[in-house]
Short mmCIF file of C-alpha atoms in Angstrom, two decimals:
data_model
loop_
_atom_site.label_atom_id
_atom_site.label_comp_id
_atom_site.label_asym_id
_atom_site.label_seq_id
_atom_site.Cartn_x
_atom_site.Cartn_y
_atom_site.Cartn_z
CA UNK A 53 5.79 -1.30 20.30
CA UNK A 54 5.00 -2.79 16.89
CA UNK A 55 1.81 -1.41 15.35
CA UNK A 56 1.14 -4.06 12.68
CA UNK A 57 3.09 -7.27 12.95
CA UNK A 58 3.25 -10.29 10.67
CA UNK A 59 4.67 -13.75 11.13
CA UNK A 60 6.65 -15.23 9.64
CA UNK A 61 8.80 -12.65 7.92
CA UNK A 62 10.17 -15.21 5.48
CA UNK A 63 8.53 -18.37 4.23
CA UNK A 64 10.20 -20.83 1.88
CA UNK A 65 8.17 -23.86 0.95
CA UNK A 66 7.55 -26.47 -1.69
CA UNK A 67 4.80 -26.43 -4.30
CA UNK A 68 1.67 -28.13 -3.11
CA UNK A 69 2.16 -27.32 0.56
CA UNK A 70 -0.31 -25.41 2.73
CA UNK A 71 0.91 -22.43 4.73
CA UNK A 72 -0.46 -19.66 6.92
CA UNK A 73 0.59 -16.08 7.57
CA UNK A 74 -0.52 -14.33 10.73
CA UNK A 75 -1.16 -10.63 11.26
CA UNK A 76 -1.87 -8.66 14.40
CA UNK A 77 -2.41 -4.96 14.98
CA UNK A 78 -2.41 -3.05 18.26
CA UNK A 79 -3.65 0.26 16.85
CA UNK A 80 -7.28 -0.27 17.84
CA UNK A 81 -8.32 -0.30 14.18
CA UNK A 82 -11.46 -2.05 13.03
CA UNK A 83 -10.45 -2.87 9.46
CA UNK A 84 -7.65 -5.09 8.23
CA UNK A 85 -6.36 -5.94 4.77
CA UNK A 86 -4.16 -8.33 2.84
CA UNK A 87 -2.18 -7.03 -0.13
CA UNK A 88 0.07 -8.93 -2.51
CA UNK A 89 3.19 -7.33 -3.97
CA UNK A 90 4.50 -9.15 -7.01
CA UNK A 91 8.02 -9.35 -8.36
CA UNK A 92 7.53 -6.06 -10.23
CA UNK A 93 6.62 -4.38 -6.95
CA UNK A 94 2.98 -3.95 -7.94
CA UNK A 95 0.67 -3.91 -4.91
CA UNK A 96 -2.86 -5.24 -5.16
CA UNK A 97 -5.50 -5.72 -2.54
CA UNK A 98 -6.69 -9.25 -1.90
CA UNK A 99 -9.06 -9.10 1.06
CA UNK A 100 -10.39 -6.77 3.70
CA UNK A 101 -12.21 -7.42 6.96
CA UNK A 102 -14.14 -4.96 9.07
CA UNK A 103 -14.94 -6.12 12.59
CA UNK A 104 -14.45 -9.76 11.53
CA UNK A 105 -16.73 -9.35 8.51
CA UNK A 106 -15.34 -9.84 5.00
CA UNK A 107 -15.92 -6.61 3.05
CA UNK A 108 -13.49 -6.88 0.14
CA UNK A 109 -12.81 -10.10 -1.72
CA UNK A 110 -10.91 -9.46 -4.92
CA UNK A 111 -10.53 -12.00 -7.69
CA UNK A 112 -8.23 -14.30 -5.79
CA UNK A 113 -7.99 -18.08 -6.22
CA UNK A 114 -10.05 -19.86 -3.60
CA UNK A 115 -6.86 -21.52 -2.43
CA UNK A 116 -6.44 -18.30 -0.45
CA UNK A 117 -8.65 -18.08 2.60
CA UNK A 118 -8.53 -15.22 5.10
CA UNK A 119 -9.71 -15.65 8.65
CA UNK A 120 -10.31 -12.97 11.25
CA UNK A 121 -10.79 -14.35 14.76
CA UNK A 122 -11.18 -10.83 16.15
CA UNK A 123 -10.72 -7.32 14.87
CA UNK A 124 -7.06 -7.23 15.91
CA UNK A 125 -6.07 -10.33 13.95
CA UNK A 126 -6.26 -11.33 10.31
CA UNK A 127 -4.66 -14.52 9.09
CA UNK A 128 -4.13 -15.74 5.54
CA UNK A 129 -4.14 -19.44 4.76
CA UNK A 130 -2.92 -20.65 1.38
CA UNK A 131 -3.63 -24.18 0.17
CA UNK A 132 -1.77 -26.09 -2.52
CA UNK A 133 0.88 -23.44 -3.03
CA UNK A 134 1.94 -22.70 -6.60
CA UNK A 135 5.08 -21.11 -8.02
CA UNK A 136 3.08 -18.01 -8.94
CA UNK A 137 2.18 -17.44 -5.31
CA UNK A 138 5.74 -16.31 -4.65
CA UNK A 139 5.42 -12.67 -3.60
CA UNK A 140 5.50 -10.37 -0.62
CA UNK A 141 2.25 -10.37 1.33
CA UNK A 142 1.43 -7.29 3.35
CA UNK A 143 -1.10 -6.96 6.09
CA UNK A 144 -2.48 -3.49 6.80
CA UNK A 145 -5.00 -1.94 9.12
CA UNK A 146 -7.04 1.24 9.41
CA UNK A 147 -10.17 2.70 10.88
CA UNK A 148 -13.04 2.23 8.46
CA UNK A 149 -14.09 5.87 8.77
CA UNK A 150 -13.75 8.29 5.91
CA UNK A 151 -11.53 8.60 2.90
CA UNK A 152 -8.61 9.96 4.87
CA UNK A 153 -8.22 6.99 7.18
CA UNK A 154 -4.63 5.92 6.63
CA UNK A 155 -3.75 2.28 6.17
CA UNK A 156 -0.73 1.21 8.19
CA UNK A 157 1.24 -1.70 6.84
CA UNK A 158 3.03 -4.57 8.48
CA UNK A 159 6.61 -5.44 7.55
CA UNK A 160 5.55 -7.97 4.92
CA UNK A 161 5.98 -11.73 4.57
CA UNK A 162 8.26 -12.84 1.77
CA UNK A 163 6.92 -16.10 0.39
CA UNK A 164 9.03 -18.19 -1.94
CA UNK A 165 7.49 -21.31 -3.45
CA UNK A 166 10.00 -23.78 -4.88
CA UNK B 174 -7.76 1.48 -17.56
CA UNK B 175 -5.01 2.25 -15.11
CA UNK B 176 -6.42 4.21 -12.19
CA UNK B 177 -3.06 5.43 -10.91
CA UNK B 178 -0.20 6.17 -13.27
CA UNK B 179 3.35 6.84 -12.22
CA UNK B 180 5.26 7.50 -15.41
CA UNK B 181 8.75 7.62 -13.90
CA UNK B 182 10.07 4.12 -13.19
CA UNK B 183 13.29 5.65 -11.88
CA UNK B 184 14.42 9.09 -10.76
CA UNK B 185 17.78 10.43 -9.66
CA UNK B 186 18.43 13.51 -7.55
CA UNK B 187 21.45 15.08 -5.89
CA UNK B 188 21.51 15.26 -2.13
CA UNK B 189 20.00 18.50 -0.79
CA UNK B 190 18.08 19.18 -3.99
CA UNK B 191 14.31 18.95 -4.43
CA UNK B 192 12.63 16.29 -6.53
CA UNK B 193 9.12 15.82 -7.87
CA UNK B 194 7.59 12.39 -8.33
CA UNK B 195 4.66 12.35 -10.71
CA UNK B 196 1.28 10.74 -10.15
CA UNK B 197 -1.85 11.02 -12.25
CA UNK B 198 -5.12 9.35 -11.44
CA UNK B 199 -8.37 8.45 -13.09
CA UNK B 200 -11.68 8.47 -11.28
CA UNK B 201 -15.25 9.54 -11.86
CA UNK B 202 -15.86 9.93 -8.12
CA UNK B 203 -16.11 13.43 -6.72
CA UNK B 204 -14.85 12.24 -3.35
CA UNK B 205 -11.52 10.48 -3.17
CA UNK B 206 -8.30 10.50 -1.23
CA UNK B 207 -4.73 10.32 -2.49
CA UNK B 208 -1.86 8.83 -0.52
CA UNK B 209 1.86 8.50 -0.93
CA UNK B 210 3.86 5.67 0.59
CA UNK B 211 7.60 5.06 0.76
CA UNK B 212 9.11 1.59 0.53
CA UNK B 213 12.83 1.50 1.38
CA UNK B 214 14.99 -1.47 0.46
CA UNK B 215 14.15 -3.04 3.82
CA UNK B 216 10.66 -3.57 2.43
CA UNK B 217 8.24 -1.91 4.83
CA UNK B 218 5.55 0.46 3.56
CA UNK B 219 5.67 3.87 5.24
CA UNK B 220 2.82 6.35 4.94
CA UNK B 221 4.03 9.83 3.96
CA UNK B 222 1.19 12.17 3.11
CA UNK B 223 -2.53 12.41 2.31
CA UNK B 224 -4.58 14.75 0.12
CA UNK B 225 -8.37 14.77 0.01
CA UNK B 226 -10.22 15.70 -3.15
CA UNK B 227 -12.00 18.54 -1.37
CA UNK B 228 -8.93 19.87 0.39
CA UNK B 229 -8.33 23.39 -0.84
CA UNK B 230 -4.72 23.56 0.23
CA UNK B 231 -1.89 21.30 -0.83
CA UNK B 232 -0.90 18.88 1.92
CA UNK B 233 2.48 19.23 3.57
CA UNK B 234 4.32 17.00 6.04
CA UNK B 235 7.80 18.15 6.90
CA UNK B 236 9.94 17.86 3.76
CA UNK B 237 7.08 16.27 1.83
CA UNK B 238 4.46 18.26 0.01
CA UNK B 239 1.81 17.30 -2.44
CA UNK B 240 1.28 19.36 -5.59
CA UNK B 241 -2.43 18.68 -6.12
CA UNK B 242 -3.90 19.81 -9.44
CA UNK B 243 -7.45 18.54 -9.44
CA UNK B 244 -8.38 19.62 -12.96
CA UNK B 245 -5.35 17.79 -14.33
CA UNK B 246 -5.96 14.84 -11.99
CA UNK B 247 -2.44 14.93 -10.76
CA UNK B 248 -1.01 14.57 -7.26
CA UNK B 249 2.73 14.92 -7.48
CA UNK B 250 4.95 14.38 -4.46
CA UNK B 251 7.63 16.97 -3.85
CA UNK B 252 10.52 16.07 -1.59
CA UNK B 253 12.61 19.06 -0.58
CA UNK B 254 16.26 18.95 0.53
CA UNK B 255 16.71 15.30 -0.46
CA UNK B 256 18.66 13.06 1.88
CA UNK B 257 20.44 9.80 1.19
CA UNK B 258 17.80 8.05 3.28
CA UNK B 259 15.13 9.17 0.84
CA UNK B 260 16.39 6.57 -1.64
CA UNK B 261 13.43 4.20 -1.89
CA UNK B 262 10.44 3.16 -3.97
CA UNK B 263 7.56 5.63 -3.79
CA UNK B 264 3.98 4.64 -4.40
CA UNK B 265 0.98 6.83 -5.12
CA UNK B 266 -2.39 5.37 -4.12
CA UNK B 267 -6.03 6.37 -4.28
CA UNK B 268 -9.15 5.55 -2.33
CA UNK B 269 -12.44 6.32 -4.02
CA UNK B 270 -15.72 6.87 -2.23
CA UNK B 271 -17.42 4.20 -4.31
CA UNK B 272 -14.65 1.65 -3.77
CA UNK B 273 -15.00 1.36 -0.05
CA UNK B 274 -11.78 1.15 1.84
CA UNK B 275 -9.57 -0.38 -0.85
CA UNK B 276 -6.41 1.44 -1.91
CA UNK B 277 -5.42 1.28 -5.56
CA UNK B 278 -1.69 1.68 -6.08
CA UNK B 279 0.45 2.93 -8.92
CA UNK B 280 3.47 1.01 -10.16
CA UNK B 281 5.89 3.06 -8.13
CA UNK B 282 8.92 5.26 -8.78
CA UNK B 283 12.38 4.19 -7.65
CA UNK B 284 14.16 7.29 -6.30
CA UNK B 285 17.92 7.33 -5.92
CA UNK B 286 19.57 10.17 -4.03
CA UNK B 287 23.20 10.68 -5.02
CA UNK B 288 25.77 12.14 -2.62
#
């Protein structure tokens, strides 16, 4: 009965590799997000999609490319991984609605770049 | 400038006591929403409580309440009757009307509940 799911949960890879993280939500939400949590636990938004349209694109290296095939899925592809990409990546979803629309988070993907 | 400030990197509380986690925010928007999330050691982010800038009453959800002081731009989380399972990282976050749907998070407060 998972609301927001992410795969994989753990990802260990070498510098220079390309990897993808997948996210799916079954809450019927129309907006999805990617957040990055660094080693100091600081959470920062990276991207947001509403109904497959990119609406937030923070200052993120263009090695990061989100893709939303439909409003229930949002994937994150990372090219040429660097050591500094090591972090926990969270997917979240919400209704676009008003200010009070709560964002529900997935379990996170722990990425370690060696 | 930091939009959300949580000045307590770590807090300790005895089981069954109440604890207040501080959060101050900075915005020029009149319309905004404030959220608190809990992140236990297992890593997931759990939504706790929401307060809107125009809400006249402080939000409450079970043992969680939000002490909202608009003039001071503070939105402190109060946890009553602390339990061992409350030990976690707590994040304050804000959504501003002019920022679309993005949430801006504070740096978090690590709460430890002692038996």
